[in-house]
PDB file of C-alpha atoms (C1' of nucleotides) in Angstrom:
ATOM      1  CA  MET A 224       0.000   0.000   0.000  1.00 39.00           C
ATOM      2  CA  ARG A 225       1.595   3.219  -1.078  1.00 40.00           C
ATOM      3  CA  LYS A 226       1.434   6.231   1.092  1.00 44.00           C
ATOM      4  CA  PRO A 227      -0.646   9.159  -0.068  1.00 50.00           C
ATOM      5  CA  CYS A 228       1.083  11.840  -2.090  1.00 54.00           C
ATOM      6  CA  CYS A 229       0.744  14.250   0.796  1.00 56.00           C
ATOM      7  CA  ASP A 230      -0.527  14.519   4.307  1.00 53.00           C
ATOM      8  CA  LYS A 231      -4.096  15.480   3.640  1.00 54.00           C
ATOM      9  CA  ARG A 232      -4.625  16.881   7.105  1.00 57.00           C
ATOM     10  CA  ASP A 233      -2.287  19.760   6.393  1.00 67.00           C
ATOM     11  CA  THR A 234      -3.357  20.686   2.902  1.00 77.00           C
ATOM     12  CA  ASN A 235      -5.870  23.122   1.515  1.00 83.00           C
ATOM     13  CA  LYS A 236      -8.432  21.885  -0.935  1.00 84.00           C
ATOM     14  CA  GLY A 237     -10.817  23.516  -3.319  1.00 85.00           C
ATOM     15  CA  ALA A 238     -10.462  26.704  -5.270  1.00 86.00           C
ATOM     16  CA  TRP A 239      -7.100  28.413  -5.406  1.00 90.00           C
ATOM     17  CA  SER A 240      -6.686  31.923  -4.046  1.00 89.00           C
ATOM     18  CA  LYS A 241      -4.807  34.655  -5.917  1.00 88.00           C
ATOM     19  CA  GLN A 242      -2.042  34.496  -3.328  1.00 89.00           C
ATOM     20  CA  GLU A 243      -1.627  30.764  -3.788  1.00 90.00           C
ATOM     21  CA  ASP A 244      -1.497  31.192  -7.557  1.00 89.00           C
ATOM     22  CA  GLN A 245       1.132  33.882  -7.233  1.00 90.00           C
ATOM     23  CA  LYS A 246       3.258  31.767  -4.915  1.00 89.00           C
ATOM     24  CA  LEU A 247       3.142  28.903  -7.360  1.00 90.00           C
ATOM     25  CA  ILE A 248       3.953  31.107 -10.345  1.00 90.00           C
ATOM     26  CA  ASP A 249       6.823  32.768  -8.531  1.00 89.00           C
ATOM     27  CA  TYR A 250       8.280  29.486  -7.439  1.00 89.00           C
ATOM     28  CA  ILE A 251       8.094  27.868 -10.847  1.00 89.00           C
ATOM     29  CA  GLN A 252       9.516  30.928 -12.553  1.00 87.00           C
ATOM     30  CA  LYS A 253      12.463  30.771 -10.186  1.00 86.00           C
ATOM     31  CA  HIS A 254      13.043  27.048  -9.970  1.00 85.00           C
ATOM     32  CA  GLY A 255      11.236  25.551 -12.887  1.00 85.00           C
ATOM     33  CA  GLU A 256       8.710  22.733 -12.887  1.00 82.00           C
ATOM     34  CA  GLY A 257       9.107  19.280 -11.499  1.00 77.00           C
ATOM     35  CA  SER A 258       9.576  17.769  -8.060  1.00 82.00           C
ATOM     36  CA  TRP A 259       5.901  18.330  -7.468  1.00 87.00           C
ATOM     37  CA  ARG A 260       5.980  16.362  -4.291  1.00 83.00           C
ATOM     38  CA  THR A 261       8.415  18.714  -2.606  1.00 86.00           C
ATOM     39  CA  LEU A 262       7.285  21.872  -4.392  1.00 89.00           C
ATOM     40  CA  PRO A 263       4.412  22.857  -2.087  1.00 87.00           C
ATOM     41  CA  GLN A 264       6.606  23.021   0.987  1.00 86.00           C
ATOM     42  CA  ALA A 265       9.403  24.763  -0.854  1.00 87.00           C
ATOM     43  CA  ALA A 266       6.975  27.289  -2.297  1.00 88.00           C
ATOM     44  CA  GLY A 267       5.225  27.817   1.004  1.00 88.00           C
ATOM     45  CA  LEU A 268       1.953  26.348  -0.176  1.00 88.00           C
ATOM     46  CA  LEU A 269      -0.395  24.253   1.914  1.00 88.00           C
ATOM     47  CA  ARG A 270      -1.319  22.183  -1.085  1.00 89.00           C
ATOM     48  CA  CYS A 271      -0.794  18.688  -2.310  1.00 87.00           C
ATOM     49  CA  GLY A 272       1.869  18.366  -5.008  1.00 88.00           C
ATOM     50  CA  LYS A 273      -0.624  16.914  -7.413  1.00 88.00           C
ATOM     51  CA  SER A 274      -2.881  19.857  -6.839  1.00 90.00           C
ATOM     52  CA  CYS A 275      -0.038  22.257  -7.619  1.00 90.00           C
ATOM     53  CA  ARG A 276       0.843  20.403 -10.773  1.00 88.00           C
ATOM     54  CA  LEU A 277      -2.761  20.427 -11.939  1.00 89.00           C
ATOM     55  CA  ARG A 278      -3.203  24.090 -11.170  1.00 90.00           C
ATOM     56  CA  TRP A 279      -0.073  24.979 -13.099  1.00 90.00           C
ATOM     57  CA  ILE A 280      -0.764  22.772 -16.090  1.00 88.00           C
ATOM     58  CA  ASN A 281      -4.435  23.573 -16.442  1.00 88.00           C
ATOM     59  CA  TYR A 282      -4.551  27.184 -15.450  1.00 89.00           C
ATOM     60  CA  LEU A 283      -1.335  29.065 -14.757  1.00 89.00           C
ATOM     61  CA  ARG A 284       0.959  27.981 -17.567  1.00 86.00           C
ATOM     62  CA  PRO A 285       1.934  31.051 -19.592  1.00 86.00           C
ATOM     63  CA  ASP A 286       1.406  29.365 -22.965  1.00 84.00           C
ATOM     64  CA  LEU A 287      -2.230  28.515 -22.349  1.00 86.00           C
ATOM     65  CA  LYS A 288      -4.769  29.698 -24.857  1.00 83.00           C
ATOM     66  CA  ARG A 289      -7.934  30.625 -23.015  1.00 79.00           C
ATOM     67  CA  GLY A 290     -11.337  31.187 -24.487  1.00 81.00           C
ATOM     68  CA  ASN A 291     -13.605  29.526 -26.974  1.00 84.00           C
ATOM     69  CA  PHE A 292     -12.512  26.749 -29.243  1.00 88.00           C
ATOM     70  CA  ALA A 293     -12.195  27.661 -32.891  1.00 87.00           C
ATOM     71  CA  GLU A 294     -13.955  25.657 -35.569  1.00 86.00           C
ATOM     72  CA  ASP A 295     -10.783  24.021 -36.734  1.00 87.00           C
ATOM     73  CA  GLU A 296      -9.954  23.087 -33.172  1.00 89.00           C
ATOM     74  CA  GLU A 297     -13.378  21.463 -32.824  1.00 89.00           C
ATOM     75  CA  ASP A 298     -12.851  19.526 -36.005  1.00 88.00           C
ATOM     76  CA  LEU A 299      -9.464  18.400 -34.896  1.00 89.00           C
ATOM     77  CA  ILE A 300     -10.764  17.224 -31.545  1.00 90.00           C
ATOM     78  CA  ILE A 301     -13.491  15.206 -33.225  1.00 88.00           C
ATOM     79  CA  LYS A 302     -11.073  13.652 -35.659  1.00 87.00           C
ATOM     80  CA  LEU A 303      -8.526  12.867 -32.999  1.00 88.00           C
ATOM     81  CA  HIS A 304     -11.167  11.437 -30.701  1.00 88.00           C
ATOM     82  CA  ALA A 305     -12.241   9.131 -33.496  1.00 85.00           C
ATOM     83  CA  LEU A 306      -8.643   8.138 -33.858  1.00 84.00           C
ATOM     84  CA  LEU A 307      -7.453   7.975 -30.278  1.00 85.00           C
ATOM     85  CA  GLY A 308     -10.538   7.617 -28.110  1.00 85.00           C
ATOM     86  CA  ASN A 309     -10.616   9.266 -24.702  1.00 85.00           C
ATOM     87  CA  ARG A 310      -6.910   9.891 -24.617  1.00 87.00           C
ATOM     88  CA  TRP A 311      -7.307  13.515 -23.817  1.00 89.00           C
ATOM     89  CA  SER A 312      -3.687  14.279 -23.193  1.00 87.00           C
ATOM     90  CA  LEU A 313      -2.762  13.037 -26.639  1.00 87.00           C
ATOM     91  CA  ILE A 314      -5.581  15.002 -28.215  1.00 89.00           C
ATOM     92  CA  ALA A 315      -4.631  18.110 -26.287  1.00 89.00           C
ATOM     93  CA  GLY A 316      -1.065  17.642 -27.421  1.00 88.00           C
ATOM     94  CA  ARG A 317      -2.193  18.384 -30.957  1.00 86.00           C
ATOM     95  CA  LEU A 318      -3.920  21.571 -29.874  1.00 88.00           C
ATOM     96  CA  PRO A 319      -1.353  24.176 -28.896  1.00 87.00           C
ATOM     97  CA  GLY A 320      -2.301  26.022 -25.741  1.00 88.00           C
ATOM     98  CA  ARG A 321      -5.068  23.613 -24.780  1.00 90.00           C
ATOM     99  CA  THR A 322      -5.006  21.236 -21.849  1.00 90.00           C
ATOM    100  CA  ASP A 323      -6.326  17.726 -21.572  1.00 88.00           C
ATOM    101  CA  ASN A 324      -8.806  18.885 -18.947  1.00 90.00           C
ATOM    102  CA  GLU A 325     -10.050  21.658 -21.171  1.00 90.00           C
ATOM    103  CA  VAL A 326     -10.436  19.370 -24.150  1.00 90.00           C
ATOM    104  CA  LYS A 327     -12.163  16.743 -22.041  1.00 89.00           C
ATOM    105  CA  ASN A 328     -14.583  19.285 -20.613  1.00 89.00           C
ATOM    106  CA  TYR A 329     -15.279  20.748 -24.026  1.00 90.00           C
ATOM    107  CA  TRP A 330     -15.909  17.336 -25.453  1.00 88.00           C
ATOM    108  CA  ASN A 331     -18.299  16.361 -22.692  1.00 86.00           C
ATOM    109  CA  SER A 332     -20.196  19.631 -22.641  1.00 86.00           C
ATOM    110  CA  HIS A 333     -20.289  20.605 -26.314  1.00 87.00           C
ATOM    111  CA  LEU A 334     -18.984  18.135 -28.843  1.00 87.00           C
ATOM    112  CA  ARG A 335     -20.661  15.018 -27.493  1.00 84.00           C
ATOM    113  CA  ARG A 336     -23.994  16.729 -27.692  1.00 82.00           C
ATOM    114  CA  LYS A 337     -23.234  18.102 -31.103  1.00 83.00           C
ATOM    115  CA  LEU A 338     -22.456  14.659 -32.484  1.00 83.00           C
ATOM    116  CA  LEU A 339     -25.522  13.159 -30.847  1.00 80.00           C
ATOM    117  CA  LYS A 340     -27.633  15.842 -32.449  1.00 78.00           C
ATOM    118  CA  MET A 341     -26.174  14.858 -35.785  1.00 80.00           C
ATOM    119  CA  GLY A 342     -27.031  11.237 -35.183  1.00 80.00           C
ATOM    120  CA  ILE A 343     -23.471  10.202 -34.634  1.00 83.00           C
ATOM    121  CA  ASP A 344     -22.536   8.045 -31.703  1.00 80.00           C
ATOM    122  CA  PRO A 345     -19.848  10.026 -29.905  1.00 80.00           C
ATOM    123  CA  ASN A 346     -18.383   6.854 -28.474  1.00 77.00           C
ATOM    124  CA  ASN A 347     -17.469   5.248 -31.737  1.00 77.00           C
ATOM    125  CA  HIS A 348     -18.096   8.014 -34.280  1.00 81.00           C
ATOM    126  CA  ARG A 349     -20.463   5.884 -36.267  1.00 78.00           C
ATOM    127  CA  LEU A 350     -23.862   6.893 -37.414  1.00 78.00           C
ATOM    128  CA  ASN A 351     -26.299   5.722 -34.848  1.00 68.00           C
ATOM    129  CA  GLN A 352     -29.581   4.643 -36.366  1.00 62.00           C
ATOM    130  CA  ASN A 353     -31.212   4.555 -32.958  1.00 58.00           C
ATOM    131  CA  LEU A 354     -30.531   8.185 -32.388  1.00 50.00           C
ATOM    132  CA  PRO A 355     -32.818  10.777 -33.856  1.00 48.00           C
ATOM    133  CA  ARG A 356     -31.103  12.662 -36.627  1.00 47.00           C
ATOM    134  CA  SER A 357     -32.096  16.257 -36.845  1.00 44.00           C
ATOM    135  CA  GLN A 358     -33.446  17.397 -40.187  1.00 41.00           C
ATOM    136  CA  THR A 359     -31.819  20.763 -39.920  1.00 39.00           C
ATOM    137  CA  PRO A 360     -29.036  21.614 -42.317  1.00 37.00           C
ATOM    138  CA  ASP A 361     -26.670  21.179 -39.431  1.00 37.00           C
ATOM    139  CA  ALA A 362     -27.327  17.483 -39.346  1.00 35.00           C
ATOM    140  CA  SER A 363     -26.442  16.945 -42.959  1.00 36.00           C
ATOM    141  CA  GLY A 364     -22.787  17.424 -42.435  1.00 35.00           C
ATOM    142  CA  SER A 365     -22.758  21.019 -43.567  1.00 36.00           C
ATOM    143  CA  THR A 366     -22.572  22.257 -40.064  1.00 37.00           C
ATOM    144  CA  SER A 367     -20.792  25.305 -38.891  1.00 38.00           C
ATOM    145  CA  SER A 368     -18.023  22.869 -38.353  1.00 39.00           C
ATOM    146  CA  SER A 369     -16.771  22.425 -41.859  1.00 39.00           C
ATOM    147  CA  SER A 370     -15.543  18.882 -41.807  1.00 39.00           C
ATOM    148  CA  MET A 371     -17.792  17.243 -39.257  1.00 39.00           C
ATOM    149  CA  LYS A 372     -17.934  14.167 -41.336  1.00 39.00           C
ATOM    150  CA  THR A 373     -17.088  10.700 -40.344  1.00 38.00           C
ATOM    151  CA  ASN A 374     -17.571   7.202 -41.473  1.00 38.00           C
ATOM    152  CA  MET A 375     -14.959   5.602 -39.414  1.00 37.00           C
ATOM    153  CA  THR A 376     -13.996   4.462 -36.014  1.00 38.00           C
ATOM    154  CA  LEU A 377     -10.861   3.008 -34.730  1.00 38.00           C
ATOM    155  CA  ALA A 378      -9.827   0.283 -32.401  1.00 35.00           C
ATOM    156  CA  ASP A 379      -7.512   1.651 -29.862  1.00 36.00           C
ATOM    157  CA  LYS A 380      -6.024  -1.444 -28.398  1.00 35.00           C
ATOM    158  CA  SER A 381      -3.646   0.337 -26.130  1.00 37.00           C
ATOM    159  CA  SER A 382      -6.233   2.612 -24.622  1.00 38.00           C
ATOM    160  CA  ARG A 383      -6.916   2.216 -20.954  1.00 37.00           C
ATOM    161  CA  SER A 384     -10.460   3.289 -21.531  1.00 36.00           C
ATOM    162  CA  ALA A 385     -11.069   0.878 -24.310  1.00 36.00           C
ATOM    163  CA  GLY A 386     -14.634   0.402 -23.201  1.00 35.00           C
ATOM    164  CA  ASP A 387     -15.619   3.366 -25.271  1.00 39.00           C
ATOM    165  CA  HIS A 388     -14.283   1.886 -28.411  1.00 41.00           C
ATOM    166  CA  PRO A 389     -14.746  -1.396 -30.119  1.00 37.00           C
ATOM    167  CA  GLU A 390     -11.828  -3.724 -29.648  1.00 35.00           C
ATOM    168  CA  VAL A 391     -11.915  -4.829 -33.215  1.00 35.00           C
ATOM    169  CA  PHE A 392     -12.663  -2.584 -36.059  1.00 36.00           C
ATOM    170  CA  ASP A 393     -14.043  -4.228 -39.087  1.00 36.00           C
ATOM    171  CA  ALA A 394     -13.934  -2.076 -42.179  1.00 34.00           C
ATOM    172  CA  GLU A 395     -16.236  -4.416 -44.052  1.00 34.00           C
ATOM    173  CA  ASN A 396     -18.736  -4.170 -41.281  1.00 37.00           C
ATOM    174  CA  VAL A 397     -18.682  -0.429 -41.412  1.00 36.00           C
ATOM    175  CA  SER A 398     -19.401  -0.168 -45.071  1.00 35.00           C
ATOM    176  CA  GLY A 399     -22.237  -2.571 -44.547  1.00 33.00           C
ATOM    177  CA  ASP A 400     -23.641  -0.696 -41.606  1.00 37.00           C
ATOM    178  CA  ILE A 401     -23.920   2.681 -43.177  1.00 35.00           C
ATOM    179  CA  PRO A 402     -26.952   3.234 -45.314  1.00 36.00           C
ATOM    180  CA  ARG A 403     -26.207   4.572 -48.734  1.00 36.00           C
ATOM    181  CA  ASP A 404     -28.514   7.548 -48.497  1.00 37.00           C
ATOM    182  CA  LEU A 405     -26.642   9.060 -45.635  1.00 37.00           C
ATOM    183  CA  PRO A 406     -24.576  12.163 -46.103  1.00 38.00           C
ATOM    184  CA  ASP A 407     -21.061  11.806 -47.314  1.00 38.00           C
ATOM    185  CA  LEU A 408     -19.110  11.413 -44.138  1.00 38.00           C
ATOM    186  CA  ASN A 409     -15.742  11.459 -45.656  1.00 41.00           C
ATOM    187  CA  LEU A 410     -13.409  12.208 -42.833  1.00 42.00           C
ATOM    188  CA  ASP A 411      -9.800  12.824 -43.493  1.00 47.00           C
ATOM    189  CA  LEU A 412      -8.088  11.374 -40.495  1.00 44.00           C
ATOM    190  CA  THR A 413      -4.605  11.873 -41.676  1.00 47.00           C
ATOM    191  CA  ILE A 414      -2.482  12.520 -38.653  1.00 44.00           C
ATOM    192  CA  SER A 415       1.103  13.452 -38.657  1.00 45.00           C
ATOM    193  CA  VAL A 416       3.778  14.258 -36.193  1.00 42.00           C
ATOM    194  CA  PRO A 417       4.208  18.006 -36.072  1.00 41.00           C
ATOM    195  CA  SER A 418       6.974  18.972 -38.381  1.00 40.00           C
ATOM    196  CA  SER A 419       9.272  21.668 -37.344  1.00 38.00           C
ATOM    197  CA  SER A 420      12.402  23.268 -38.595  1.00 40.00           C
ATOM    198  CA  LEU A 421      13.536  23.415 -35.018  1.00 42.00           C
ATOM    199  CA  THR A 422      15.681  20.744 -33.548  1.00 45.00           C
ATOM    200  CA  LYS A 423      14.097  18.579 -30.913  1.00 43.00           C
ATOM    201  CA  VAL A 424      15.946  20.445 -28.207  1.00 44.00           C
ATOM    202  CA  GLU A 425      14.925  23.845 -29.540  1.00 47.00           C
ATOM    203  CA  GLU A 426      11.359  22.693 -29.868  1.00 45.00           C
ATOM    204  CA  GLU A 427      11.302  21.394 -26.351  1.00 45.00           C
ATOM    205  CA  GLU A 428      12.713  24.645 -25.048  1.00 46.00           C
ATOM    206  CA  GLN A 429      10.025  26.617 -26.805  1.00 46.00           C
ATOM    207  CA  ASN A 430       7.121  24.431 -25.835  1.00 48.00           C
ATOM    208  CA  PRO A 431       8.016  21.546 -23.570  1.00 46.00           C
ATOM    209  CA  TYR A 432       4.403  20.409 -23.270  1.00 45.00           C
ATOM    210  CA  ALA A 433       3.494  20.193 -26.913  1.00 47.00           C
ATOM    211  CA  SER A 434       6.814  18.658 -27.769  1.00 46.00           C
ATOM    212  CA  LYS A 435       6.541  16.011 -25.096  1.00 46.00           C
ATOM    213  CA  VAL A 436       3.050  14.967 -26.060  1.00 46.00           C
ATOM    214  CA  ALA A 437       3.786  15.059 -29.754  1.00 48.00           C
ATOM    215  CA  THR A 438       6.586  12.621 -29.155  1.00 46.00           C
ATOM    216  CA  LYS A 439       4.196  10.356 -27.296  1.00 49.00           C
ATOM    217  CA  VAL A 440       1.623  10.556 -30.076  1.00 49.00           C
ATOM    218  CA  ALA A 441       4.235   9.615 -32.597  1.00 49.00           C
ATOM    219  CA  ARG A 442       5.401   6.720 -30.465  1.00 48.00           C
ATOM    220  CA  ASP A 443       1.876   5.486 -29.892  1.00 50.00           C
ATOM    221  CA  ILE A 444       1.089   5.562 -33.555  1.00 47.00           C
ATOM    222  CA  GLU A 445       4.340   3.841 -34.448  1.00 45.00           C
ATOM    223  CA  ASN A 446       3.759   1.159 -31.871  1.00 46.00           C
ATOM    224  CA  ALA A 447       0.175   0.597 -32.783  1.00 42.00           C
ATOM    225  CA  GLU A 448      -0.547  -2.896 -33.974  1.00 38.00           C
ATOM    226  CA  SER A 449      -1.433  -3.035 -37.600  1.00 37.00           C
ATOM    227  CA  PRO A 450      -4.037  -2.366 -38.809  1.00 35.00           C
ATOM    228  CA  THR A 451      -4.810   0.090 -36.115  1.00 36.00           C
ATOM    229  CA  LEU A 452      -5.208   2.983 -38.436  1.00 38.00           C
ATOM    230  CA  LEU A 453      -7.888   2.582 -40.966  1.00 36.00           C
ATOM    231  CA  LEU A 454      -8.384   5.602 -43.106  1.00 34.00           C
ATOM    232  CA  PHE A 455     -11.356   5.777 -45.387  1.00 32.00           C
ATOM    233  CA  ALA A 456     -11.293   7.974 -48.424  1.00 28.00           C
TER     234      ALA A 456
ATOM    235  C1'  DA B  45     -37.728  38.092  -6.101  1.00 80.92           C
ATOM    236  C1'  DA B  46     -37.327  33.265  -5.365  1.00 80.92           C
ATOM    237  C1'  DC B  47     -36.728  28.868  -6.820  1.00 80.92           C
ATOM    238  C1'  DG B  48     -35.323  24.908  -9.641  1.00 80.92           C
ATOM    239  C1'  DC B  49     -32.753  23.175 -13.250  1.00 80.92           C
ATOM    240  C1'  DA B  50     -29.058  22.498 -16.542  1.00 80.92           C
ATOM    241  C1'  DG B  51     -24.598  23.465 -18.171  1.00 80.92           C
ATOM    242  C1'  DC B  52     -19.891  24.558 -17.474  1.00 80.92           C
ATOM    243  C1'  DC B  53     -15.463  24.077 -15.565  1.00 80.92           C
ATOM    244  C1'  DA B  54     -11.899  23.797 -11.935  1.00 80.92           C
ATOM    245  C1'  DA B  55     -10.335  20.545  -8.988  1.00 80.92           C
ATOM    246  C1'  DC B  56     -10.020  16.009  -6.782  1.00 80.92           C
ATOM    247  C1'  DC B  57      -9.313  11.014  -6.727  1.00 80.92           C
ATOM    248  C1'  DG B  58      -7.610   6.623  -7.823  1.00 80.92           C
ATOM    249  C1'  DC B  59      -5.052   4.008 -10.802  1.00 80.92           C
ATOM    250  C1'  DA B  60      -1.388   3.148 -14.237  1.00 80.92           C
ATOM    251  C1'  DC B  61       3.000   3.977 -15.979  1.00 80.92           C
ATOM    252  C1'  DC B  62       7.868   4.628 -15.777  1.00 80.92           C
ATOM    253  C1'  DA B  63      12.460   5.305 -14.190  1.00 80.92           C
ATOM    254  C1'  DG B  64      15.657   4.470 -10.631  1.00 80.92           C
ATOM    255  C1'  DT B  65      17.561   1.316  -7.325  1.00 80.92           C
TER     256       DT B  65
ATOM    257  C1'  DA C  61      13.067  -9.386 -11.144  1.00 80.92           C
ATOM    258  C1'  DA C  62      10.987  -6.879  -7.628  1.00 80.92           C
ATOM    259  C1'  DC C  63      10.153  -2.863  -5.343  1.00 80.92           C
ATOM    260  C1'  DT C  64       9.456   2.142  -4.704  1.00 80.92           C
ATOM    261  C1'  DG C  65       8.583   6.959  -5.492  1.00 80.92           C
ATOM    262  C1'  DG C  66       7.267  10.396  -8.656  1.00 80.92           C
ATOM    263  C1'  DT C  67       4.446  11.682 -12.249  1.00 80.92           C
ATOM    264  C1'  DG C  68       0.685  11.559 -15.636  1.00 80.92           C
ATOM    265  C1'  DC C  69      -3.889  10.374 -17.051  1.00 80.92           C
ATOM    266  C1'  DG C  70      -8.895   9.780 -17.290  1.00 80.92           C
ATOM    267  C1'  DG C  71     -13.139   9.703 -14.757  1.00 80.92           C
ATOM    268  C1'  DT C  72     -15.859  12.029 -11.596  1.00 80.92           C
ATOM    269  C1'  DT C  73     -17.505  15.535  -8.485  1.00 80.92           C
ATOM    270  C1'  DG C  74     -19.059  19.827  -6.631  1.00 80.92           C
ATOM    271  C1'  DG C  75     -19.665  24.661  -6.849  1.00 80.92           C
ATOM    272  C1'  DC C  76     -20.806  28.513  -9.588  1.00 80.92           C
ATOM    273  C1'  DT C  77     -23.569  30.786 -13.069  1.00 80.92           C
ATOM    274  C1'  DG C  78     -27.195  31.707 -16.213  1.00 80.92           C
ATOM    275  C1'  DC C  79     -31.739  30.903 -17.639  1.00 80.92           C
ATOM    276  C1'  DG C  80     -36.579  29.786 -17.419  1.00 80.92           C
ATOM    277  C1'  DT C  81     -40.714  29.646 -14.674  1.00 80.92           C
TER     278       DT C  81
END
DNA sequence: AACGCAGCCAACCGCACCAGT
DNA sequence: AACTGGTGCGGTTGGCTGCGT
């Protein structure tokens, strides 16, 4: 039995105060990130290390992009979710300035509903004949979101939350499942490792978060058992 | 004005992963 | 190989806010 990450009796919980935020920012600016377990004490915070890490990553990081998601960001999230499932950190890694928590929340509060409204099962990105499909133009694929089109799903064998996604993806089955009179759901799921003229070191210096996750995405995709990626033209 | 409800989002929790020993 | 500590991730919760009645 491992001991808890901190002594919960002595730690604050709940919303962060401005003073706490400032202490955390000051400390990280001086000493850099890492050593989250010892950081709270060193920074004079009565917080659990995990809590500090979360606060920094999700809220205080200087490279965070706050505010509404753009259309292309929405599209990308939908595509990546079809590809990766609920692996929010990987998805967020493709969206500069966005955090896994933010993407997860946005998915659950907006995009899930949007797909459902379009008659698409948000769990597997397949047209769901049991769900009512709205007759509005939005539901025909010509939504405000330009490329909200899908006819695919993907087995994500390595996912820890594989329950959301079918273990085996059968392309033949898909083509058979989708009625011919449905809108063209051609979804380009091409995914590539971010290319950069910067060296890996330079890239990591400029954006350690994006770089780190991008590396993981690339590794995951490389390691994926064939045929994990099934792209449908 | 008061209340109930739904949606959003920050934060917490528990588990898994990984590197070091 | 087994163990341990630190870190990361995804699911869930709870409080706040806005809206309708």
